[in-house]
Backbone as numpy.savetxt, mean C-alpha at the origin, in Angstrom:
# Nx Ny Nz CAx CAy CAz Cx Cy Cz
17.40 24.38 10.79 17.60 22.99 10.54 18.75 22.11 10.72
18.44 21.48 11.65 19.61 20.56 12.13 19.22 19.18 11.35
20.87 18.29 10.98 20.74 17.34 10.02 20.27 16.14 10.42
20.18 16.45 12.00 18.86 14.97 12.36 17.59 14.98 12.09
17.53 16.41 12.10 16.27 16.90 11.61 15.21 16.48 10.51
15.90 17.17 8.82 16.36 17.19 7.98 16.34 14.78 7.72
17.39 14.35 9.01 17.63 12.65 8.07 16.34 12.17 8.90
15.55 13.12 9.85 14.19 12.19 10.86 12.83 12.35 10.03
12.99 13.29 8.50 12.01 14.09 7.86 12.27 12.29 6.17
13.71 12.56 5.75 13.85 12.09 5.19 13.01 10.00 5.38
13.43 9.64 6.79 12.76 8.40 7.14 11.58 8.00 7.42
11.18 9.20 7.62 9.75 9.65 7.81 9.07 9.11 5.99
10.14 10.13 5.72 9.08 9.74 3.75 9.76 8.28 3.58
10.06 7.33 3.57 10.54 6.54 3.47 9.79 5.75 3.67
9.74 5.30 5.58 8.52 4.73 6.09 7.12 4.91 5.38
7.17 6.04 4.93 5.63 6.26 4.51 5.69 5.34 2.93
6.54 5.78 2.39 6.82 5.05 1.06 6.65 3.73 1.10
7.59 2.61 1.95 7.34 0.93 1.96 5.96 1.22 2.57
5.76 2.04 3.16 4.11 1.55 3.56 3.07 1.33 2.35
2.90 2.51 1.32 2.48 2.78 0.30 3.12 1.19 -1.38
3.79 0.79 -0.72 4.61 0.36 -1.45 3.56 -1.03 -0.59
3.30 -1.78 -0.06 2.80 -2.63 0.04 1.68 -2.60 -0.32
0.41 -1.63 -0.06 -0.40 -1.23 -1.08 -0.39 -1.82 -2.12
0.33 -1.12 -3.10 0.52 -0.91 -4.41 1.46 -2.25 -5.13
1.63 -2.52 -4.70 2.21 -3.73 -4.59 0.90 -5.12 -4.99
0.59 -5.29 -3.63 -0.73 -6.40 -4.21 -1.10 -5.45 -5.86
-1.83 -3.98 -5.75 -2.37 -3.69 -6.53 -1.85 -4.23 -8.16
-0.58 -3.46 -8.29 0.07 -3.51 -8.96 -0.01 -5.16 -10.00
0.23 -5.97 -9.35 0.05 -7.14 -9.44 -1.38 -7.89 -9.95
-1.95 -6.88 -9.00 -3.58 -8.02 -9.52 -3.97 -7.13 -11.16
-3.24 -5.87 -11.13 -4.24 -5.13 -12.46 -3.24 -5.30 -13.98
-1.61 -5.17 -13.42 -0.97 -6.32 -14.11 -1.09 -7.79 -14.86
-1.80 -8.48 -14.05 -2.33 -10.02 -14.60 -3.51 -10.41 -15.02
-3.83 -9.47 -14.19 -5.83 -9.76 -14.24 -6.44 -8.52 -14.92
-5.94 -7.83 -14.91 -6.51 -6.35 -16.17 -7.26 -5.44 -14.93
-7.86 -5.95 -14.04 -8.79 -6.10 -13.05 -8.50 -4.26 -12.38
-9.25 -3.60 -12.19 -9.11 -2.80 -11.35 -9.76 -3.04 -10.35
-9.00 -2.62 -8.77 -10.06 -3.19 -7.55 -10.28 -2.21 -6.94
-11.09 -1.35 -7.02 -10.63 -0.22 -5.70 -10.99 -0.76 -4.30
-11.59 -2.69 -4.64 -12.31 -2.50 -2.60 -10.08 -3.18 -2.17
-9.38 -3.26 -2.71 -8.07 -3.50 -2.37 -8.05 -2.25 -0.96
-7.96 -0.97 -0.98 -8.59 -0.20 0.52 -8.84 -0.88 1.64
-10.19 -1.89 1.18 -10.63 -2.21 2.02 -10.07 -3.47 3.08
-9.31 -4.31 1.48 -8.28 -4.97 2.24 -7.37 -4.95 3.03
-6.50 -3.94 3.34 -5.75 -3.06 4.00 -6.92 -2.93 5.50
-7.36 -2.14 5.64 -8.99 -1.43 6.53 -8.87 -3.39 7.23
-9.47 -4.67 6.84 -9.79 -5.46 7.22 -8.24 -6.20 7.88
-7.60 -6.25 7.31 -5.94 -6.44 7.89 -5.50 -5.42 9.73
-5.73 -4.23 9.28 -5.77 -3.67 10.96 -6.57 -4.25 11.58
-8.25 -4.54 11.55 -9.12 -5.07 12.49 -8.77 -5.74 12.98
-8.13 -6.75 12.26 -8.15 -8.12 12.57 -7.24 -8.76 13.26
-5.49 -7.61 13.08 -4.87 -7.47 14.30 -4.98 -6.94 15.01
-5.75 -6.03 15.33 -5.66 -4.73 16.30 -6.84 -5.53 17.32
-8.07 -6.59 17.01 -8.86 -7.76 17.78 -8.01 -8.56 17.89
-6.63 -9.44 17.00 -5.80 -10.45 17.86 -5.52 -10.23 19.00
-4.58 -9.26 19.00 -3.19 -8.98 19.80 -4.59 -7.98 20.92
-5.30 -8.32 20.91 -6.01 -7.20 22.30 -6.88 -8.81 22.75
-6.59 -9.71 21.88 -7.58 -10.81 22.48 -6.42 -11.40 23.80
-5.15 -11.85 22.82 -3.50 -12.58 23.20 -2.86 -11.76 23.60
-2.84 -10.27 23.73 -1.63 -9.33 23.90 -0.31 -9.53 23.68
-0.29 -10.37 22.13 0.91 -10.66 21.59 0.68 -9.23 20.07
1.86 -8.71 19.60 1.54 -8.28 18.16 1.63 -8.41 17.17
1.90 -9.83 17.62 3.32 -9.99 16.33 2.45 -11.70 16.22
1.26 -11.57 16.48 0.38 -13.12 16.78 -0.83 -12.14 15.46
-1.13 -11.12 16.38 -2.75 -10.19 16.02 -1.03 -10.25 13.86
-0.58 -9.47 14.59 0.32 -9.05 12.37 0.00 -10.34 11.91
0.40 -11.45 12.22 0.10 -12.51 11.71 -1.60 -12.70 11.04
-2.03 -12.89 11.40 -3.52 -13.19 11.76 -4.15 -11.61 11.48
-4.04 -11.07 10.91 -4.26 -10.06 9.97 -3.96 -9.82 8.15
-2.66 -10.80 8.21 -2.09 -11.03 6.87 -2.90 -12.04 7.01
-3.15 -13.14 7.33 -3.86 -14.80 6.90 -5.41 -14.32 6.68
-5.85 -13.04 7.74 -7.40 -13.21 7.79 -7.45 -11.50 6.06
-6.77 -11.28 5.45 -6.78 -10.38 4.88 -6.84 -11.37 2.93
-5.56 -12.06 3.12 -5.73 -13.24 2.73 -6.52 -13.83 2.43
-7.16 -14.27 3.05 -8.10 -15.40 3.14 -9.30 -14.60 2.43
-10.04 -13.43 2.87 -10.89 -12.35 2.73 -10.74 -11.80 0.96
-9.29 -11.87 0.51 -8.91 -11.85 -0.52 -8.89 -13.20 -1.92
-9.17 -14.45 -1.13 -8.86 -15.21 -2.00 -10.80 -15.17 -1.60
-11.56 -15.45 -0.69 -12.57 -15.00 -0.97 -13.41 -14.54 -1.95
-13.19 -13.57 -2.21 -13.51 -12.32 -2.91 -13.35 -12.74 -4.18
-12.42 -13.20 -4.49 -11.87 -13.52 -5.94 -13.01 -14.79 -6.35
-12.91 -15.62 -5.53 -13.90 -16.85 -5.92 -15.48 -16.15 -6.47
-15.89 -15.97 -5.55 -17.00 -15.48 -5.57 -17.25 -13.92 -6.38
-16.74 -13.11 -6.48 -17.10 -11.81 -7.39 -16.45 -12.18 -8.40
-14.70 -11.52 -8.25 -14.29 -10.80 -9.08 -13.84 -11.83 -10.54
-13.84 -13.51 -10.22 -14.04 -14.14 -11.45 -15.05 -13.96 -12.62
-16.48 -13.10 -12.06 -16.79 -13.08 -12.70 -16.76 -11.58 -13.70
-15.84 -10.75 -13.40 -15.51 -9.62 -14.21 -14.46 -9.38 -14.79
-13.25 -10.56 -15.35 -12.83 -10.67 -15.95 -13.47 -10.12 -16.97
-13.91 -10.68 -18.03 -14.28 -10.30 -19.69 -15.28 -9.68 -19.46
-15.12 -8.44 -18.30 -16.61 -7.34 -18.14 -15.23 -6.12 -18.67
-16.40 -4.99 -19.07 -15.49 -3.95 -18.76 -14.97 -3.10 -17.68
-14.01 -2.20 -17.63 -13.67 -1.42 -16.15 -14.86 -0.80 -15.38
-16.04 -0.60 -16.38 -16.58 0.26 -15.89 -17.60 -0.60 -14.89
-17.74 -1.99 -15.06 -18.32 -2.71 -14.54 -17.36 -3.18 -13.25
-16.07 -3.30 -13.17 -15.31 -3.94 -12.46 -15.08 -2.52 -11.36
-15.07 -1.11 -12.17 -15.26 -0.41 -10.58 -16.71 -0.84 -9.96
-17.90 -0.43 -10.67 -18.89 -0.65 -9.90 -18.91 -1.61 -8.71
-18.95 -2.68 -9.55 -18.42 -3.76 -8.89 -17.63 -3.76 -7.24
-16.66 -3.69 -7.48 -15.79 -3.42 -6.72 -16.28 -2.18 -5.12
-16.24 -0.85 -5.85 -17.23 0.18 -5.47 -18.22 -0.64 -4.43
-18.91 -1.55 -5.04 -19.74 -2.11 -4.11 -19.31 -3.21 -3.09
-17.96 -3.23 -3.54 -17.39 -4.12 -2.09 -16.99 -3.22 -0.83
-16.12 -2.12 -1.30 -16.12 -0.86 -0.11 -17.01 -1.21 0.79
-18.37 -0.96 0.30 -19.34 -0.62 1.52 -19.97 -1.77 2.21
-19.96 -2.65 1.55 -19.76 -4.19 1.92 -19.07 -4.09 2.77
-17.16 -4.07 2.73 -16.70 -4.48 3.56 -16.85 -3.34 4.26
-17.46 -2.24 4.25 -17.15 -0.79 5.90 -18.29 -1.51 6.58
-19.25 -1.76 5.97 -20.32 -2.56 6.75 -20.51 -3.42 7.33
-19.48 -4.67 7.06 -18.96 -5.56 7.86 -18.57 -5.30 8.66
-16.75 -4.75 9.16 -16.30 -4.53 9.60 -17.09 -3.77 11.05
-18.58 -2.78 10.45 -19.20 -1.70 11.47 -19.74 -3.47 12.19
-20.09 -3.97 11.80 -20.99 -5.29 12.51 -20.30 -6.23 13.16
-19.06 -6.18 13.24 -18.44 -7.58 13.81 -17.90 -6.88 14.80
-16.86 -5.67 14.98 -16.25 -4.55 15.41 -16.79 -3.22 15.85
-17.69 -3.21 15.48 -18.87 -2.03 16.34 -17.79 -0.54 15.54
-18.81 0.47 16.26 -18.13 1.67 15.34 -17.05 2.53 16.05
-16.66 1.97 17.33 -15.45 3.00 17.79 -14.55 2.53 17.15
-13.22 2.67 17.16 -11.40 2.77 16.78 -11.30 1.82 17.65
-10.47 1.06 17.26 -9.47 -0.07 17.81 -7.85 0.49 18.26
-7.40 0.01 18.50 -5.44 0.69 18.96 -5.37 -0.40 19.08
-3.65 -0.63 18.79 -3.04 -1.29 18.54 -1.79 -0.74 19.75
-1.09 -1.47 20.14 0.35 -0.82 20.90 1.72 -1.24 20.34
2.16 -0.76 20.47 3.83 -0.91 19.28 4.13 -1.63 20.52
4.80 -3.20 19.92 5.52 -4.34 20.44 6.60 -4.06 21.30
6.48 -3.98 23.07 7.77 -3.47 23.99 9.63 -3.62 23.10
9.48 -4.13 21.64 10.69 -4.82 21.68 11.10 -3.73 20.76
10.52 -3.07 19.79 10.33 -1.89 18.75 9.61 -0.46 20.20
9.95 -0.84 21.13 9.48 0.66 21.77 10.04 2.04 21.85
11.47 1.61 21.11 11.92 2.48 21.80 12.74 3.44 20.47
13.88 3.98 20.67 14.66 4.84 19.87 15.69 4.48 19.33
15.84 5.04 18.16 17.38 5.25 17.81 17.94 5.69 17.14
19.43 6.37 18.52 20.14 7.63 18.02 20.26 7.89 15.83
20.41 9.07 15.76 20.54 9.17 14.54 22.18 10.39 14.66
22.41 10.35 13.67 23.10 11.44 13.44 23.19 12.79 13.64
24.46 13.57 14.47 23.20 15.29 14.91 22.39 14.82 16.55
22.46 14.09 16.70 21.24 14.36 18.14 20.15 13.92 17.90
19.65 13.28 18.66 18.16 12.91 18.47 17.73 11.52 17.93
16.57 11.17 18.55 16.99 9.45 18.24 15.59 9.33 16.91
15.36 7.63 16.46 14.22 7.85 15.47 13.21 6.32 16.09
11.99 6.46 16.51 11.08 5.12 16.59 11.88 4.44 15.98
12.13 3.19 17.24 12.92 1.77 16.94 11.47 1.25 15.45
10.24 1.03 15.80 8.52 1.10 15.37 8.81 1.75 13.67
9.72 2.89 13.26 8.98 3.21 12.08 10.55 2.44 10.78
11.63 2.03 12.06 13.08 2.01 11.39 12.44 0.73 10.38
11.84 -0.28 11.71 11.04 -1.89 11.39 10.36 -1.72 10.02
9.54 -0.57 10.34 8.38 -1.92 8.71 8.79 -1.11 8.28
10.11 0.04 7.54 10.89 0.52 6.61 11.24 -1.19 6.53
12.57 -2.10 7.27 12.60 -2.80 6.97 11.83 -3.67 6.52
10.83 -4.12 7.15 9.84 -5.17 6.13 9.54 -4.79 5.17
9.26 -3.51 4.52 8.81 -2.95 3.30 10.20 -3.14 2.07
10.93 -3.53 2.61 12.19 -3.49 1.83 11.98 -5.08 1.50
12.66 -5.84 3.10 12.47 -7.41 2.89 11.13 -8.00 2.09
9.80 -7.39 1.83 8.78 -7.71 1.66 9.16 -7.44 -0.44
9.59 -6.77 -0.39 10.25 -6.28 -1.86 11.68 -7.43 -2.60
12.18 -7.76 -1.61 13.46 -8.08 -2.45 12.29 -10.01 -2.67
11.74 -10.08 -1.35 11.00 -10.64 -2.07 9.77 -11.40 -2.54
9.54 -10.74 -3.18 8.66 -10.05 -4.03 9.75 -10.30 -5.51
10.63 -9.38 -5.79 11.36 -10.01 -6.61 12.24 -11.19 -7.00
12.40 -12.01 -5.63 12.99 -13.10 -5.65 11.57 -13.93 -6.06
10.55 -14.08 -5.93 8.79 -14.98 -6.01 8.82 -15.24 -7.56
8.86 -13.48 -8.10 8.81 -13.62 -9.36 9.63 -13.40 -10.55
10.78 -13.67 -10.49 11.81 -14.34 -11.13 12.84 -15.01 -10.89
12.27 -15.91 -10.00 13.29 -16.89 -9.64 12.49 -18.09 -9.08
11.03 -17.74 -9.07 10.27 -19.26 -9.30 9.70 -19.18 -10.28
8.92 -20.50 -10.31 7.91 -21.42 -11.04 6.31 -20.48 -11.13
6.20 -20.15 -9.79 5.12 -19.14 -9.89 5.42 -18.10 -10.37
6.07 -17.26 -10.24 6.89 -16.48 -10.41 6.46 -16.30 -12.38
7.27 -17.26 -13.16 6.94 -17.42 -14.24 6.06 -17.57 -15.32
4.94 -18.01 -14.35 3.53 -17.92 -14.58 2.71 -16.73 -14.75
3.08 -15.85 -13.52 2.82 -14.16 -12.79 3.63 -13.94 -14.53
4.23 -13.24 -14.80 5.18 -13.16 -15.72 4.19 -13.34 -16.96
4.05 -14.31 -17.03 3.94 -15.23 -18.39 2.38 -14.30 -18.81
1.49 -14.61 -17.86 0.02 -14.47 -17.60 -0.06 -12.85 -17.80
1.31 -11.68 -17.20 1.19 -10.16 -17.51 0.93 -10.31 -19.47
1.27 -11.20 -20.30 2.37 -11.11 -21.64 1.09 -11.66 -22.26
0.31 -13.05 -21.47 -0.68 -13.81 -23.34 -0.90 -14.72 -22.28
-2.32 -14.89 -21.12 -3.32 -15.70 -20.98 -3.89 -16.19 -21.50
-3.94 -16.42 -22.57 -4.92 -17.05 -22.95 -3.86 -18.37 -23.29
-2.33 -18.63 -23.55 -1.50 -18.75 -24.21 -0.76 -20.20 -23.05
-0.84 -19.21 -21.56 -0.60 -20.17 -20.36 -1.45 -20.95 -20.17
-2.81 -20.25 -19.82 -3.72 -21.38 -19.79 -3.52 -22.90 -21.00
-3.35 -22.64 -22.33 -3.56 -23.50 -23.14 -1.96 -24.62 -22.89
-1.37 -23.87 -21.99 -0.16 -24.82 -22.28 0.04 -25.92 -20.32
-2.35 -25.78 -20.27 -2.48 -26.19 -19.46 -2.30 -25.38 -17.84
-1.84 -24.58 -18.40 -1.95 -23.98 -15.95 -2.68 -23.54 -15.67
-3.73 -23.91 -14.39 -5.11 -23.95 -14.37 -4.82 -22.20 -13.78
-5.42 -21.51 -15.17 -5.59 -20.06 -14.71 -6.30 -19.80 -13.54
-7.69 -20.25 -12.89 -8.22 -19.62 -12.54 -7.54 -20.07 -10.71
-6.58 -21.87 -10.72 -6.21 -20.68 -9.41 -4.83 -20.14 -9.32
-3.98 -19.71 -10.36 -3.61 -18.83 -10.85 -3.97 -17.50 -10.12
-5.23 -17.16 -10.73 -5.75 -16.17 -9.94 -6.27 -14.90 -8.78
-6.81 -17.00 -8.58 -6.77 -16.54 -7.33 -5.77 -16.39 -6.55
-4.79 -17.20 -5.88 -3.19 -16.82 -5.70 -2.59 -15.11 -5.58
-3.28 -14.82 -6.66 -2.31 -13.90 -7.03 -2.72 -12.64 -6.56
-4.22 -13.02 -6.12 -5.29 -11.27 -6.03 -5.27 -11.84 -4.03
-5.43 -13.76 -3.72 -4.94 -13.45 -2.43 -3.42 -12.90 -1.82
-2.62 -12.74 -2.38 -1.09 -12.64 -2.27 -1.02 -10.81 -2.64
-1.95 -10.70 -3.14 -1.51 -8.67 -3.10 -2.64 -8.50 -1.58
-3.50 -8.91 -1.49 -4.81 -8.55 -0.47 -3.42 -9.24 0.79
-3.61 -10.15 1.16 -1.98 -10.03 2.60 -1.47 -8.77 1.94
-0.50 -8.66 1.53 0.67 -8.21 1.53 -0.33 -6.66 1.85
-1.78 -6.37 1.76 -2.29 -5.14 1.82 -3.46 -5.27 3.18
-3.06 -5.87 3.81 -3.14 -6.73 5.15 -1.84 -6.94 6.36
-0.97 -7.11 5.52 0.29 -5.99 6.16 0.36 -5.06 6.54
0.40 -4.26 5.48 0.34 -2.89 5.65 -0.32 -2.36 6.60
-1.34 -2.83 6.65 -2.77 -2.49 7.69 -2.78 -2.52 9.06
-1.97 -4.22 9.43 -1.43 -4.16 10.44 0.05 -3.28 10.85
1.05 -3.61 10.15 1.84 -2.10 10.61 1.46 -0.40 11.17
0.24 -0.50 10.01 0.59 0.84 10.07 -1.06 1.08 11.31
-2.04 0.22 11.88 -2.53 0.24 12.70 -2.12 0.48 14.39
-0.76 0.23 14.49 0.02 0.80 15.74 0.83 2.00 15.50
0.32 2.68 14.08 0.71 3.82 14.15 -0.49 5.29 14.60
-2.26 4.80 14.62 -2.86 5.46 13.74 -4.25 4.03 14.55
-5.55 5.44 14.28 -6.29 4.28 15.33 -6.78 3.69 14.16
-7.65 2.16 14.36 -7.85 1.07 13.01 -9.61 1.34 13.05
-10.12 2.18 12.11 -11.41 2.37 11.68 -11.90 2.38 10.91
-13.89 2.17 10.07 -14.01 1.99 8.93 -14.18 3.36 8.12
-13.28 2.56 7.34 -13.24 3.61 5.95 -11.90 3.98 5.91
-10.24 3.96 6.49 -9.19 4.40 6.60 -8.05 3.28 5.59
-8.86 2.45 4.33 -8.33 1.78 3.69 -7.88 3.22 2.69
-9.51 3.81 2.00 -10.24 4.81 1.19 -8.46 5.55 0.92
-7.48 6.63 1.56 -7.15 7.48 1.68 -5.41 7.26 0.59
-5.54 5.73 1.31 -3.95 4.62 0.97 -4.55 3.99 0.02
-5.32 4.25 -0.10 -5.55 4.00 -1.36 -5.82 4.09 -3.30
-6.24 5.62 -2.64 -5.84 6.48 -3.85 -4.10 7.00 -3.72
-3.84 7.06 -3.01 -2.01 7.20 -3.04 -1.25 5.82 -3.97
-1.69 4.68 -3.47 -1.16 4.13 -4.23 -1.53 3.29 -5.11
-3.06 3.87 -6.35 -2.97 4.31 -7.47 -1.55 4.87 -8.22
-1.98 6.45 -7.40 -0.56 7.38 -7.75 1.01 6.51 -7.62
0.68 5.81 -6.85 2.47 4.95 -6.92 2.90 4.30 -8.59
1.15 3.54 -8.13 1.54 2.13 -9.65 1.17 2.68 -10.99
0.72 4.30 -10.89 0.77 5.38 -11.87 2.75 5.76 -12.83
3.32 6.15 -11.25 4.38 7.38 -11.25 5.10 5.48 -11.79
5.15 4.06 -11.26 6.28 3.23 -10.93 5.87 2.47 -12.85
4.86 2.57 -12.94 4.27 1.13 -14.78 3.69 0.43 -13.91
2.48 0.58 -14.65 1.51 -0.45 -14.04 2.05 -1.90 -14.30
2.16 -2.71 -13.39 2.47 -4.72 -13.24 4.05 -4.47 -12.79
4.35 -3.20 -12.58 6.02 -3.24 -12.05 5.76 -3.75 -10.56
6.10 -4.58 -10.24 7.14 -4.36 -8.99 8.41 -3.62 -8.42
9.51 -3.11 -9.73 10.45 -2.21 -9.23 9.61 -0.46 -9.40
8.67 -0.93 -10.35 8.50 0.76 -9.95 7.15 0.75 -9.18
6.60 0.29 -8.40 6.16 0.01 -7.83 7.22 1.24 -6.26
7.95 -0.08 -6.15 8.91 0.65 -5.02 9.39 1.75 -5.08
10.19 1.82 -6.87 11.12 3.45 -6.43 9.69 4.55 -6.59
7.98 4.02 -7.39 7.45 4.96 -6.68 6.71 5.58 -5.32
6.56 4.20 -4.84 6.05 4.40 -3.44 7.30 5.59 -2.40
8.21 4.99 -3.11 9.35 6.10 -2.08 9.42 7.59 -2.58
9.20 7.56 -3.18 8.45 9.02 -3.98 7.98 9.94 -3.57
6.45 9.53 -4.04 5.48 9.76 -3.48 6.04 10.13 -2.01
6.22 8.83 -0.76 6.14 9.38 0.22 7.17 10.16 1.13
8.46 10.49 -0.23 9.31 11.17 0.14 8.78 12.73 0.73
8.37 13.25 -1.53 7.70 14.25 -1.97 6.49 14.58 -0.85
5.60 14.02 -0.41 4.70 13.97 0.47 4.93 14.99 2.03
5.83 13.63 2.39 6.16 14.35 3.80 7.01 15.85 4.09
8.39 15.16 2.74 8.65 16.55 2.64 8.15 18.19 2.45
7.27 17.61 1.83 5.82 19.43 1.12 5.88 19.26 2.37
4.80 18.57 3.15 4.19 19.22 4.33 4.92 19.79 5.11
6.62 19.22 5.03 7.60 19.71 6.91 7.63 21.36 6.10
8.70 21.72 4.95 9.09 22.51 4.03 8.43 23.48 3.37
7.68 22.98 2.95 6.43 24.46 1.89 5.61 25.13 3.15
5.70 25.31 4.08 5.13 26.23 4.79 6.45 26.98 5.55
7.30 26.27 5.58 8.40 27.24 6.00 8.94 27.77 5.18
9.00 27.38 3.65 9.35 28.26 2.95 8.69 29.18 2.77
7.18 28.55 2.70 6.59 30.68 2.26 6.43 31.62 3.10
7.24 30.59 4.35 7.02 31.61 5.45 8.22 32.81 5.30
9.44 32.77 4.58 9.72 33.68 4.54 10.29 34.68 3.68
8.19 34.79 3.07 8.06 36.28 2.15 6.19 36.60 2.51
5.43 35.88 3.32 4.70 35.99 4.24 4.06 35.67 5.15
2.87 35.91 6.03 2.80 36.48 7.21 2.76 34.41 7.10
2.70 34.35 8.52 2.90 32.74 8.76 1.55 32.26 8.64
-0.21 33.13 8.81 -0.81 32.60 8.68 -1.39 31.89 7.04
-0.87 33.15 6.06 -0.98 32.61 4.26 0.21 31.28 4.22
1.27 31.75 5.03 1.74 30.79 4.36 1.84 29.18 4.97
1.08 29.23 6.02 0.47 27.58 5.82 -0.06 27.40 5.66
-0.85 27.82 4.32 -2.14 27.91 3.96 -1.85 27.74 3.11
-1.19 28.30 2.37 -0.89 27.98 1.11 0.39 26.89 0.40
1.26 27.04 1.39 2.21 25.45 1.83 1.10 24.07 1.80
0.54 24.33 2.61 -0.14 22.33 3.20 -1.01 23.06 1.82
-1.69 23.56 1.06 -2.32 23.42 -0.26 -1.47 22.92 -1.41
0.27 23.36 -1.52 0.81 23.25 -2.64 1.04 21.38 -1.84
1.26 21.37 -0.85 2.05 20.38 0.18 0.81 18.80 -0.89
-0.58 18.83 -0.48 -1.23 17.99 -0.80 -1.21 17.94 -2.07
-0.93 19.60 -3.20 -0.92 18.92 -4.61 0.59 18.40 -4.93
1.71 18.63 -4.45 2.89 18.60 -4.27 2.86 16.23 -5.14
2.71 15.48 -4.62 2.56 14.11 -5.19 1.80 14.43 -6.77
0.88 14.77 -6.62 -0.16 14.79 -8.16 0.72 15.24 -8.99
1.55 17.15 -8.81 2.26 17.06 -9.50 3.40 16.29 -10.43
4.72 15.58 -8.85 4.74 14.77 -9.35 4.55 13.35 -10.24
3.70 13.61 -10.26 2.75 12.23 -10.90 2.74 12.65 -12.67
2.11 13.92 -12.43 2.18 14.25 -14.12 3.87 15.40 -14.44
4.35 15.67 -13.94 5.62 15.20 -14.54 6.07 14.27 -15.33
6.38 12.32 -14.73 6.95 11.62 -14.63 5.94 11.44 -16.31
4.34 11.64 -15.67 3.94 10.97 -17.53 4.07 12.07 -18.12
4.41 13.25 -18.55 5.20 13.73 -19.43 6.28 13.39 -20.05
7.14 12.91 -20.05 8.29 12.28 -19.70 8.37 11.32 -19.80
7.52 9.81 -19.09 7.80 8.49 -19.13 5.87 8.88 -19.48
5.21 8.40 -20.40 3.49 8.22 -20.61 3.21 7.12 -19.98
4.33 5.32 -19.70 3.11 4.45 -19.12 4.66 4.33 -17.92
5.31 5.29 -17.05 5.63 5.67 -15.27 6.94 5.03 -15.72
7.49 4.73 -15.28 9.11 4.80 -14.89 9.78 3.07 -15.39
8.76 1.96 -15.08 9.38 1.24 -15.37 8.27 0.29 -15.75
7.56 0.71 -17.38 6.40 -0.04 -17.71 7.05 -1.35 -18.27
5.83 -2.57 -17.68 6.17 -3.97 -18.28 5.51 -4.01 -19.31
6.56 -4.19 -20.52 5.73 -4.67 -22.22 4.99 -5.21 -22.08
4.27 -5.54 -22.85 2.62 -6.33 -23.14 2.83 -7.30 -24.18
C-alpha cells in the first residue's frame, strides 16, 4: 500500500465527511432550536440536487445551477416550515415523525412529476476537472478538494454566524429558553423560519455538490439522511462543532472500512469470503463507532447544555 493511496482514501473520507456535515449542520440546528425531528431533511437535499442539475443543464453554468439549487432548497424549506412545520412544534415526536415522513413521499412524487423518472446528470465544472498532485505520486480530483474547501468554509461561516452575530445569539437563546426570548420581543416564528430555511439551504448545497459525483434521482436523500442522524448523535445534538467532528469521523471510518477491511480479512480468508465479511463489517463500522461514543459520552462528543 503506497502513501499516495492512503492519502487518497483519507481525503475521500474527509470529502464524504464534509458533505455529511452540510446535511447534519442544518439537521442539528433545527432539532436543537426547535426540538423538531425532521425526516424530510433528505428531501431538501434532493430538491437542491434536482434544481442544480436542471438549471445547469438549461444555462450551461454549474455555478448558476449550484446557486439556484441552494436558493430553491431554502425557499422549499421556508415554505414547508410556514405551511406544515409550525403546526408540529407543540405536538409529540411521533406526530412530527409521521408528518415529515409524509413530506418525503410528497417531495418524491413532486420531483418525479416535475423532472420525470429518469436521472439527471451534472458535469463537473471545467475549472475543477483536473487533478492535484499527491505526495508519493498520483493525483486527487480538484473537484473533491473543492467540496472539502466549501465544507470547511461553511463550518467557519456557521461558527461566526452563531457565535458573533445577533441572529446567532437568538439561535443560542432559542436552544436554551424559547419562551424567554419570545417574552423579550423576538419574533419566534420568523426566527424558526430563518433557521429552518438555513438548514434546508445547506442540505440543498450538499445535494448540488454531490450531484456532480453521482446521478440525481428521486430518493437520493434518504440514505444520506440516515448518516446525518448518526453524525449528530455522535457529535451532540445542537452542536455545530460536534456535527463537523462527527461528520469527519463517520466519513473517514466508512471510507477506510470499505477499502481496508476486505483486504485485512483477505490475509487469512479466501478472497470471496474476505470480500463478503469485510463488506458486511464495513457497513456496520459507523454504527459501532456511534455505540462506542455513546458508551462513554451518552449525549455525544460536544453536547449543548440546555
